[in-house]
Amino acid sequence: MSWLQTIPAVLVAIVLVFGPGLLWGAVLGLRRLSLVALAGPFGVTAIVLAAELGRLIGLRWAWPQLLAVTVLVAVVLWLLRRKLGHRLHRDPEKPNVPAPWRSVALAWAVSAVPLAAAMIFIFGAPDNIAQSHDNIFHLNALRYISDSSNASSLTLGYLGTTDRGVFYPAGWHDVVSLVMITAGLQPAVAINVTNLVLITGIWSTGCLFMVSRITGERTMPLLVAAVVSLSYSSFPYLLLEFGVVYPFMLSIAMLPAALGVVFQLLRLGMHTRVSTEGNVLLLVGLLPGMALSHPATIMGLLALSVPPVVAAAYPALRATEQRRRLRAWVGTGAFLVVLVALWITLRPARSSSTNWDNMGNAAAALGEVVLNSPLSRPISILATILTIVGAAVVFNLRKNRFALGMYAVGAALYVIGNWQAMPGLRWWVAGIWYNDFFRISAMLPVAGLLIASIGGVALAGTARSFFRASLARREKKQPAWIRPAATGVLVVISLAVVPLFAVQRGISEAAAKYRFTDRSQLLTADELALIKRLPDRVPEGAVIAGDPLTGASLSYAYTGRPTLVPSGTTSPSVDGKLIMDKLDKMRTDPAVCAAVKAQNVQFVLDFGNRSVHPGETSSVPGLQELTEANGFELVDSEGDAKLYRITGCP
């Protein structure tokens, strides 16, 4: 499949993701950048609400559910604005003029076009997959949602392999599955198409929105924010191949827009027409989509909001008016109490982080933060220089110092997440992310984006002043074209620096995970070829056993033929565990055949013992001796990949 053939699917994804949010934002009176930047996160919220509503009333998962939720919420918002319109908007003393559409479009293109090109290079072909462990669950989850028409987060966990549902935040799966069903795509294509739309849409516009809340909606600051958003290696490139944690990637993509609303709510930076009540309503619209994409990012939002909250409260805390000072103390204290309470209670089990206990180096992490080179990647030159300049600017002007505080919070989370020698502190601070400093590193671009952009705006302003002064010395009138030309030169030079070192490596490392080869880690070219022939060999409804860690379970994602263990490493059922442990002993243990019949297991996919984890092997006890004497008949093969029919159970 070519990328040109995906254009209709891309358009479908754009309509489904941004359509609901554009309508809601327009009803609320949002304009231009605010409208487009919040449309994507609002759209994710609309989709997750539609998924839960569909399960509640028993509807099949499809676009009409989303349309119904979109219209219903739009009507409620219209009634709310009609009744409380004067409280949702205000007339600021120094009104900010929204950036014209051409400036918004130009800045978006500067960010989104190179990002889209990088992502297309990473994916290679639309039907390639990330060759990593978590993608087993993601691919099979999309097929399960399509087959069951159930996209609820309350039941996704076990993919229907047991009668009891298990919670799993399904926001990303809801979005991708809806695009897949509506556009008639295979799961792999749906993932790549939708991720392309989500990142170039939600991330790119969200970064512009967040930075412009402080620097103002002017062309130069927007262009600076666009360039800076491209200069980090840990987002989105890391999350396109590590894990692969697509749900976390979506939640991080929404984080800048949420922080931008927080800035507006706290009345930091530029003056907007949206009132306190209006900004609270905007946050309420953003949080469900973010929470059901990945709840940990809600905690990241709260952590990064501490410096802005303190900065907004500081003048009131020092005010002479007692009532104002009391309100500030109460408000700030309540925020911090809620933050600490949630930080303590909303975390996974301690056992979930054991694989990270012996990984990480706090001293090295500190240097990586300073040089914007997390995970031992090369230095991000542009981000580092602009961060240093930004720090100097905010200290010199004594303004917007909270931007440096946000960077410090992100740095602290990353460094402590690497601190092996302090397991107690590490768990208390980073346990929300399983002590996984790879995930935390993906928040560093969000934490550093504002301070680096402030530095970039200062440097750009200095360069433009130099051009003007140079012309003045020559007693020449500044031509009309000089200002946009100078801006264009600065942007081109900056974009030329962006791909160097860190970003280039991030792109190349991610691209290496999206290729089918004879040695690709999750599925080899031979294994994929055999899977694609399964519909001709395996009847509908027949269950296939196979080792998930070898990629055998992806038979379900590609063909719809059910697999005994669609995710994880063991079956959640007693019969499933027995089969995986003793299937090759079926001729000597009658209990095995009883379990085989109960689960309707008729075939076995044998992809050897090479695990998806590099350098490791995987060995399922019951799938080792697949011989004719033990009750297995070879049906098909491709290279070392083999399909057996179970014949040993009468």
PDB file of C-alpha atoms in Angstrom, residues 110-318:
ATOM      1  CA  VAL A 110       6.736  24.936   9.706  1.00  0.00           C
ATOM      2  CA  SER A 111       6.147  22.431  12.508  1.00  0.00           C
ATOM      3  CA  ALA A 112       3.880  19.864  10.886  1.00  0.00           C
ATOM      4  CA  VAL A 113       5.424  19.413   7.437  1.00  0.00           C
ATOM      5  CA  PRO A 114       8.926  18.383   8.621  1.00  0.00           C
ATOM      6  CA  LEU A 115       7.319  16.298  11.357  1.00  0.00           C
ATOM      7  CA  ALA A 116       5.077  14.530   8.840  1.00  0.00           C
ATOM      8  CA  ALA A 117       8.064  13.878   6.575  1.00  0.00           C
ATOM      9  CA  ALA A 118      10.020  12.406   9.490  1.00  0.00           C
ATOM     10  CA  MET A 119       7.117  10.190  10.549  1.00  0.00           C
ATOM     11  CA  ILE A 120       6.532   8.921   7.020  1.00  0.00           C
ATOM     12  CA  PHE A 121      10.250   8.095   6.799  1.00  0.00           C
ATOM     13  CA  ILE A 122      10.029   6.295  10.156  1.00  0.00           C
ATOM     14  CA  PHE A 123       6.997   4.229   9.126  1.00  0.00           C
ATOM     15  CA  GLY A 124       8.419   3.457   5.697  1.00  0.00           C
ATOM     16  CA  ALA A 125       5.209   1.974   4.330  1.00  0.00           C
ATOM     17  CA  PRO A 126       1.690   2.574   5.680  1.00  0.00           C
ATOM     18  CA  ASP A 127       1.284  -1.097   6.625  1.00  0.00           C
ATOM     19  CA  ASN A 128       4.546  -1.446   8.573  1.00  0.00           C
ATOM     20  CA  ILE A 129       4.341  -1.998  12.324  1.00  0.00           C
ATOM     21  CA  ALA A 130       6.486  -1.059  15.295  1.00  0.00           C
ATOM     22  CA  GLN A 131       8.530  -4.166  16.019  1.00  0.00           C
ATOM     23  CA  SER A 132       8.183  -3.935  19.797  1.00  0.00           C
ATOM     24  CA  HIS A 133       6.492  -5.757  22.659  1.00  0.00           C
ATOM     25  CA  ASP A 134       3.499  -3.548  23.527  1.00  0.00           C
ATOM     26  CA  ASN A 135       2.388  -3.469  19.917  1.00  0.00           C
ATOM     27  CA  ILE A 136       1.121  -7.039  20.332  1.00  0.00           C
ATOM     28  CA  PHE A 137      -1.582  -5.684  22.625  1.00  0.00           C
ATOM     29  CA  HIS A 138      -2.253  -2.547  20.587  1.00  0.00           C
ATOM     30  CA  LEU A 139      -2.760  -4.365  17.284  1.00  0.00           C
ATOM     31  CA  ASN A 140      -4.909  -7.093  18.790  1.00  0.00           C
ATOM     32  CA  ALA A 141      -6.909  -4.556  20.817  1.00  0.00           C
ATOM     33  CA  LEU A 142      -7.890  -2.748  17.629  1.00  0.00           C
ATOM     34  CA  ARG A 143      -9.102  -6.013  16.081  1.00  0.00           C
ATOM     35  CA  TYR A 144     -10.976  -6.873  19.284  1.00  0.00           C
ATOM     36  CA  ILE A 145     -12.758  -3.497  19.320  1.00  0.00           C
ATOM     37  CA  SER A 146     -13.716  -3.933  15.686  1.00  0.00           C
ATOM     38  CA  ASP A 147     -15.005  -7.483  16.231  1.00  0.00           C
ATOM     39  CA  SER A 148     -16.823  -6.832  19.511  1.00  0.00           C
ATOM     40  CA  SER A 149     -17.995  -3.258  18.772  1.00  0.00           C
ATOM     41  CA  ASN A 150     -17.005  -2.484  22.353  1.00  0.00           C
ATOM     42  CA  ALA A 151     -14.478   0.343  22.770  1.00  0.00           C
ATOM     43  CA  SER A 152     -14.977   0.959  26.480  1.00  0.00           C
ATOM     44  CA  SER A 153     -11.979   1.533  28.737  1.00  0.00           C
ATOM     45  CA  LEU A 154     -13.795  -0.437  31.445  1.00  0.00           C
ATOM     46  CA  THR A 155     -13.470  -3.774  29.653  1.00  0.00           C
ATOM     47  CA  LEU A 156     -10.554  -3.602  27.217  1.00  0.00           C
ATOM     48  CA  GLY A 157      -7.863  -5.126  29.470  1.00  0.00           C
ATOM     49  CA  TYR A 158      -8.136  -8.862  28.699  1.00  0.00           C
ATOM     50  CA  LEU A 159      -9.387  -8.447  25.110  1.00  0.00           C
ATOM     51  CA  GLY A 160     -12.425 -10.605  25.749  1.00  0.00           C
ATOM     52  CA  THR A 161     -10.488 -13.707  26.824  1.00  0.00           C
ATOM     53  CA  THR A 162     -12.398 -13.836  30.143  1.00  0.00           C
ATOM     54  CA  ASP A 163     -15.928 -13.043  31.239  1.00  0.00           C
ATOM     55  CA  ARG A 164     -14.756 -10.210  33.480  1.00  0.00           C
ATOM     56  CA  GLY A 165     -13.609  -6.934  32.046  1.00  0.00           C
ATOM     57  CA  VAL A 166     -10.453  -5.173  33.180  1.00  0.00           C
ATOM     58  CA  PHE A 167      -9.904  -1.406  32.985  1.00  0.00           C
ATOM     59  CA  TYR A 168      -7.395  -0.167  30.436  1.00  0.00           C
ATOM     60  CA  PRO A 169      -7.317   3.493  29.291  1.00  0.00           C
ATOM     61  CA  ALA A 170      -8.568   3.094  25.746  1.00  0.00           C
ATOM     62  CA  GLY A 171      -8.485   6.682  24.461  1.00  0.00           C
ATOM     63  CA  TRP A 172      -5.876   6.049  21.785  1.00  0.00           C
ATOM     64  CA  HIS A 173      -7.459   2.728  20.818  1.00  0.00           C
ATOM     65  CA  ASP A 174     -10.877   4.407  20.584  1.00  0.00           C
ATOM     66  CA  VAL A 175      -9.552   6.998  18.153  1.00  0.00           C
ATOM     67  CA  VAL A 176      -7.587   4.577  15.978  1.00  0.00           C
ATOM     68  CA  SER A 177     -10.312   1.913  15.923  1.00  0.00           C
ATOM     69  CA  LEU A 178     -12.912   4.478  14.856  1.00  0.00           C
ATOM     70  CA  VAL A 179     -10.687   5.574  11.972  1.00  0.00           C
ATOM     71  CA  MET A 180     -10.045   1.912  11.128  1.00  0.00           C
ATOM     72  CA  ILE A 181     -13.731   0.979  11.079  1.00  0.00           C
ATOM     73  CA  THR A 182     -14.889   4.115   9.256  1.00  0.00           C
ATOM     74  CA  ALA A 183     -12.188   4.044   6.575  1.00  0.00           C
ATOM     75  CA  GLY A 184     -12.094   0.225   6.245  1.00  0.00           C
ATOM     76  CA  LEU A 185      -8.404  -0.142   7.142  1.00  0.00           C
ATOM     77  CA  GLN A 186      -6.247  -2.910   8.516  1.00  0.00           C
ATOM     78  CA  PRO A 187      -5.009  -2.226  12.082  1.00  0.00           C
ATOM     79  CA  ALA A 188      -1.412  -1.530  11.036  1.00  0.00           C
ATOM     80  CA  VAL A 189      -2.423   1.074   8.453  1.00  0.00           C
ATOM     81  CA  ALA A 190      -4.926   2.651  10.829  1.00  0.00           C
ATOM     82  CA  ILE A 191      -2.216   3.090  13.471  1.00  0.00           C
ATOM     83  CA  ASN A 192       0.216   4.861  11.168  1.00  0.00           C
ATOM     84  CA  VAL A 193      -2.378   7.075   9.490  1.00  0.00           C
ATOM     85  CA  THR A 194      -3.987   8.110  12.770  1.00  0.00           C
ATOM     86  CA  ASN A 195      -0.693   8.724  14.568  1.00  0.00           C
ATOM     87  CA  LEU A 196       0.373  10.946  11.684  1.00  0.00           C
ATOM     88  CA  VAL A 197      -2.783  13.041  12.083  1.00  0.00           C
ATOM     89  CA  LEU A 198      -2.634  13.117  15.890  1.00  0.00           C
ATOM     90  CA  ILE A 199       0.971  14.279  16.142  1.00  0.00           C
ATOM     91  CA  THR A 200       1.025  16.793  13.287  1.00  0.00           C
ATOM     92  CA  GLY A 201      -2.360  18.114  14.385  1.00  0.00           C
ATOM     93  CA  ILE A 202      -2.626  17.997  18.157  1.00  0.00           C
ATOM     94  CA  TRP A 203       1.068  18.308  19.092  1.00  0.00           C
ATOM     95  CA  SER A 204       2.006  20.965  16.544  1.00  0.00           C
ATOM     96  CA  THR A 205      -0.940  23.283  17.219  1.00  0.00           C
ATOM     97  CA  GLY A 206      -0.787  22.629  20.972  1.00  0.00           C
ATOM     98  CA  CYS A 207       2.828  23.809  21.141  1.00  0.00           C
ATOM     99  CA  LEU A 208       1.931  27.003  19.267  1.00  0.00           C
ATOM    100  CA  PHE A 209      -1.005  27.579  21.602  1.00  0.00           C
ATOM    101  CA  MET A 210       0.956  27.036  24.815  1.00  0.00           C
ATOM    102  CA  VAL A 211       3.875  29.288  23.893  1.00  0.00           C
ATOM    103  CA  SER A 212       1.671  32.037  22.458  1.00  0.00           C
ATOM    104  CA  ARG A 213      -0.226  32.324  25.763  1.00  0.00           C
ATOM    105  CA  ILE A 214       2.985  33.863  27.148  1.00  0.00           C
ATOM    106  CA  THR A 215       4.718  35.421  24.123  1.00  0.00           C
ATOM    107  CA  GLY A 216       1.554  36.622  22.371  1.00  0.00           C
ATOM    108  CA  GLU A 217      -0.028  35.584  19.091  1.00  0.00           C
ATOM    109  CA  ARG A 218       2.456  37.184  16.748  1.00  0.00           C
ATOM    110  CA  THR A 219       4.062  35.660  13.695  1.00  0.00           C
ATOM    111  CA  MET A 220       7.633  35.519  14.994  1.00  0.00           C
ATOM    112  CA  PRO A 221       6.864  33.849  18.370  1.00  0.00           C
ATOM    113  CA  LEU A 222       4.629  31.342  16.598  1.00  0.00           C
ATOM    114  CA  LEU A 223       7.396  30.476  14.136  1.00  0.00           C
ATOM    115  CA  VAL A 224       9.913  30.166  16.962  1.00  0.00           C
ATOM    116  CA  ALA A 225       7.589  27.805  18.853  1.00  0.00           C
ATOM    117  CA  ALA A 226       7.101  25.766  15.683  1.00  0.00           C
ATOM    118  CA  VAL A 227      10.837  25.301  15.182  1.00  0.00           C
ATOM    119  CA  VAL A 228      11.554  24.549  18.845  1.00  0.00           C
ATOM    120  CA  SER A 229       8.803  21.895  18.929  1.00  0.00           C
ATOM    121  CA  LEU A 230      10.816  19.954  16.332  1.00  0.00           C
ATOM    122  CA  SER A 231      14.157  20.100  18.115  1.00  0.00           C
ATOM    123  CA  TYR A 232      13.774  17.377  20.782  1.00  0.00           C
ATOM    124  CA  SER A 233      14.608  13.719  20.218  1.00  0.00           C
ATOM    125  CA  SER A 234      12.393  12.241  22.934  1.00  0.00           C
ATOM    126  CA  PHE A 235       9.084  13.379  21.467  1.00  0.00           C
ATOM    127  CA  PRO A 236       7.538  12.110  19.347  1.00  0.00           C
ATOM    128  CA  TYR A 237      10.312   9.927  17.941  1.00  0.00           C
ATOM    129  CA  LEU A 238      11.074   7.951  21.109  1.00  0.00           C
ATOM    130  CA  LEU A 239       7.435   7.045  21.720  1.00  0.00           C
ATOM    131  CA  LEU A 240       7.020   5.856  18.154  1.00  0.00           C
ATOM    132  CA  GLU A 241       9.369   2.959  18.850  1.00  0.00           C
ATOM    133  CA  PHE A 242       9.807   2.492  22.606  1.00  0.00           C
ATOM    134  CA  GLY A 243       7.329   0.091  24.158  1.00  0.00           C
ATOM    135  CA  VAL A 244       5.550   0.961  21.955  1.00  0.00           C
ATOM    136  CA  VAL A 245       3.498   3.307  24.206  1.00  0.00           C
ATOM    137  CA  TYR A 246       1.120   4.916  21.734  1.00  0.00           C
ATOM    138  CA  PRO A 247      -1.503   5.825  24.390  1.00  0.00           C
ATOM    139  CA  PHE A 248       1.108   7.715  26.409  1.00  0.00           C
ATOM    140  CA  MET A 249       2.231   9.442  23.211  1.00  0.00           C
ATOM    141  CA  LEU A 250      -1.290  10.734  22.578  1.00  0.00           C
ATOM    142  CA  SER A 251      -1.638  12.029  26.123  1.00  0.00           C
ATOM    143  CA  ILE A 252       1.703  13.862  25.889  1.00  0.00           C
ATOM    144  CA  ALA A 253       0.630  15.352  22.554  1.00  0.00           C
ATOM    145  CA  MET A 254      -2.362  16.910  24.345  1.00  0.00           C
ATOM    146  CA  LEU A 255      -0.297  18.221  27.265  1.00  0.00           C
ATOM    147  CA  PRO A 256       0.842  21.544  25.707  1.00  0.00           C
ATOM    148  CA  ALA A 257      -2.752  22.555  24.920  1.00  0.00           C
ATOM    149  CA  ALA A 258      -3.800  21.748  28.486  1.00  0.00           C
ATOM    150  CA  LEU A 259      -0.918  23.807  29.901  1.00  0.00           C
ATOM    151  CA  GLY A 260      -1.902  26.679  27.630  1.00  0.00           C
ATOM    152  CA  VAL A 261      -5.379  26.663  29.167  1.00  0.00           C
ATOM    153  CA  VAL A 262      -3.785  26.589  32.635  1.00  0.00           C
ATOM    154  CA  PHE A 263      -1.814  29.736  31.729  1.00  0.00           C
ATOM    155  CA  GLN A 264      -5.031  31.409  30.641  1.00  0.00           C
ATOM    156  CA  LEU A 265      -6.822  30.312  33.777  1.00  0.00           C
ATOM    157  CA  LEU A 266      -4.054  31.777  35.946  1.00  0.00           C
ATOM    158  CA  ARG A 267      -3.977  34.943  33.798  1.00  0.00           C
ATOM    159  CA  LEU A 268      -0.302  34.628  33.042  1.00  0.00           C
ATOM    160  CA  GLY A 269       1.101  36.213  29.911  1.00  0.00           C
ATOM    161  CA  MET A 270      -1.205  37.671  27.296  1.00  0.00           C
ATOM    162  CA  HIS A 271      -4.722  38.894  28.006  1.00  0.00           C
ATOM    163  CA  THR A 272      -7.545  36.770  26.580  1.00  0.00           C
ATOM    164  CA  ARG A 273     -11.297  37.136  26.358  1.00  0.00           C
ATOM    165  CA  VAL A 274     -11.913  33.819  28.081  1.00  0.00           C
ATOM    166  CA  SER A 275     -12.960  34.273  31.710  1.00  0.00           C
ATOM    167  CA  THR A 276     -12.010  32.140  34.707  1.00  0.00           C
ATOM    168  CA  GLU A 277     -15.253  30.177  34.360  1.00  0.00           C
ATOM    169  CA  GLY A 278     -14.641  29.786  30.628  1.00  0.00           C
ATOM    170  CA  ASN A 279     -11.140  28.415  31.138  1.00  0.00           C
ATOM    171  CA  VAL A 280     -12.397  25.969  33.761  1.00  0.00           C
ATOM    172  CA  LEU A 281     -14.925  24.774  31.188  1.00  0.00           C
ATOM    173  CA  LEU A 282     -12.135  24.358  28.617  1.00  0.00           C
ATOM    174  CA  LEU A 283     -10.108  22.265  31.067  1.00  0.00           C
ATOM    175  CA  VAL A 284     -13.139  20.122  31.827  1.00  0.00           C
ATOM    176  CA  GLY A 285     -13.409  19.467  28.094  1.00  0.00           C
ATOM    177  CA  LEU A 286      -9.733  18.492  27.774  1.00  0.00           C
ATOM    178  CA  LEU A 287      -9.192  16.255  30.788  1.00  0.00           C
ATOM    179  CA  PRO A 288     -11.407  13.224  29.947  1.00  0.00           C
ATOM    180  CA  GLY A 289      -9.587  12.630  26.663  1.00  0.00           C
ATOM    181  CA  MET A 290      -6.191  13.009  28.301  1.00  0.00           C
ATOM    182  CA  ALA A 291      -7.100  10.836  31.298  1.00  0.00           C
ATOM    183  CA  LEU A 292      -8.466   7.993  29.164  1.00  0.00           C
ATOM    184  CA  SER A 293      -5.459   8.170  26.864  1.00  0.00           C
ATOM    185  CA  HIS A 294      -3.063   7.810  29.786  1.00  0.00           C
ATOM    186  CA  PRO A 295      -3.882   8.866  33.371  1.00  0.00           C
ATOM    187  CA  ALA A 296      -0.220   9.436  34.284  1.00  0.00           C
ATOM    188  CA  THR A 297      -0.143  12.528  32.095  1.00  0.00           C
ATOM    189  CA  ILE A 298      -2.797  14.145  34.286  1.00  0.00           C
ATOM    190  CA  MET A 299      -0.227  13.937  37.076  1.00  0.00           C
ATOM    191  CA  GLY A 300       2.378  15.350  34.720  1.00  0.00           C
ATOM    192  CA  LEU A 301       0.040  18.255  34.025  1.00  0.00           C
ATOM    193  CA  LEU A 302      -0.387  18.898  37.750  1.00  0.00           C
ATOM    194  CA  ALA A 303       3.358  18.713  38.389  1.00  0.00           C
ATOM    195  CA  LEU A 304       4.231  21.114  35.568  1.00  0.00           C
ATOM    196  CA  SER A 305       1.466  23.452  36.757  1.00  0.00           C
ATOM    197  CA  VAL A 306       3.096  23.997  40.167  1.00  0.00           C
ATOM    198  CA  PRO A 307       5.454  26.814  39.024  1.00  0.00           C
ATOM    199  CA  PRO A 308       2.687  28.697  37.148  1.00  0.00           C
ATOM    200  CA  VAL A 309       0.335  28.344  40.120  1.00  0.00           C
ATOM    201  CA  VAL A 310       2.961  29.688  42.515  1.00  0.00           C
ATOM    202  CA  ALA A 311       3.853  32.501  40.086  1.00  0.00           C
ATOM    203  CA  ALA A 312       0.209  33.524  39.762  1.00  0.00           C
ATOM    204  CA  ALA A 313      -0.364  33.396  43.521  1.00  0.00           C
ATOM    205  CA  TYR A 314       2.845  35.158  44.567  1.00  0.00           C
ATOM    206  CA  PRO A 315       1.655  38.779  44.098  1.00  0.00           C
ATOM    207  CA  ALA A 316      -1.545  38.025  46.015  1.00  0.00           C
ATOM    208  CA  LEU A 317       0.372  36.279  48.790  1.00  0.00           C
ATOM    209  CA  ARG A 318       2.329  39.492  49.347  1.00  0.00           C
TER     210      ARG A 318
END
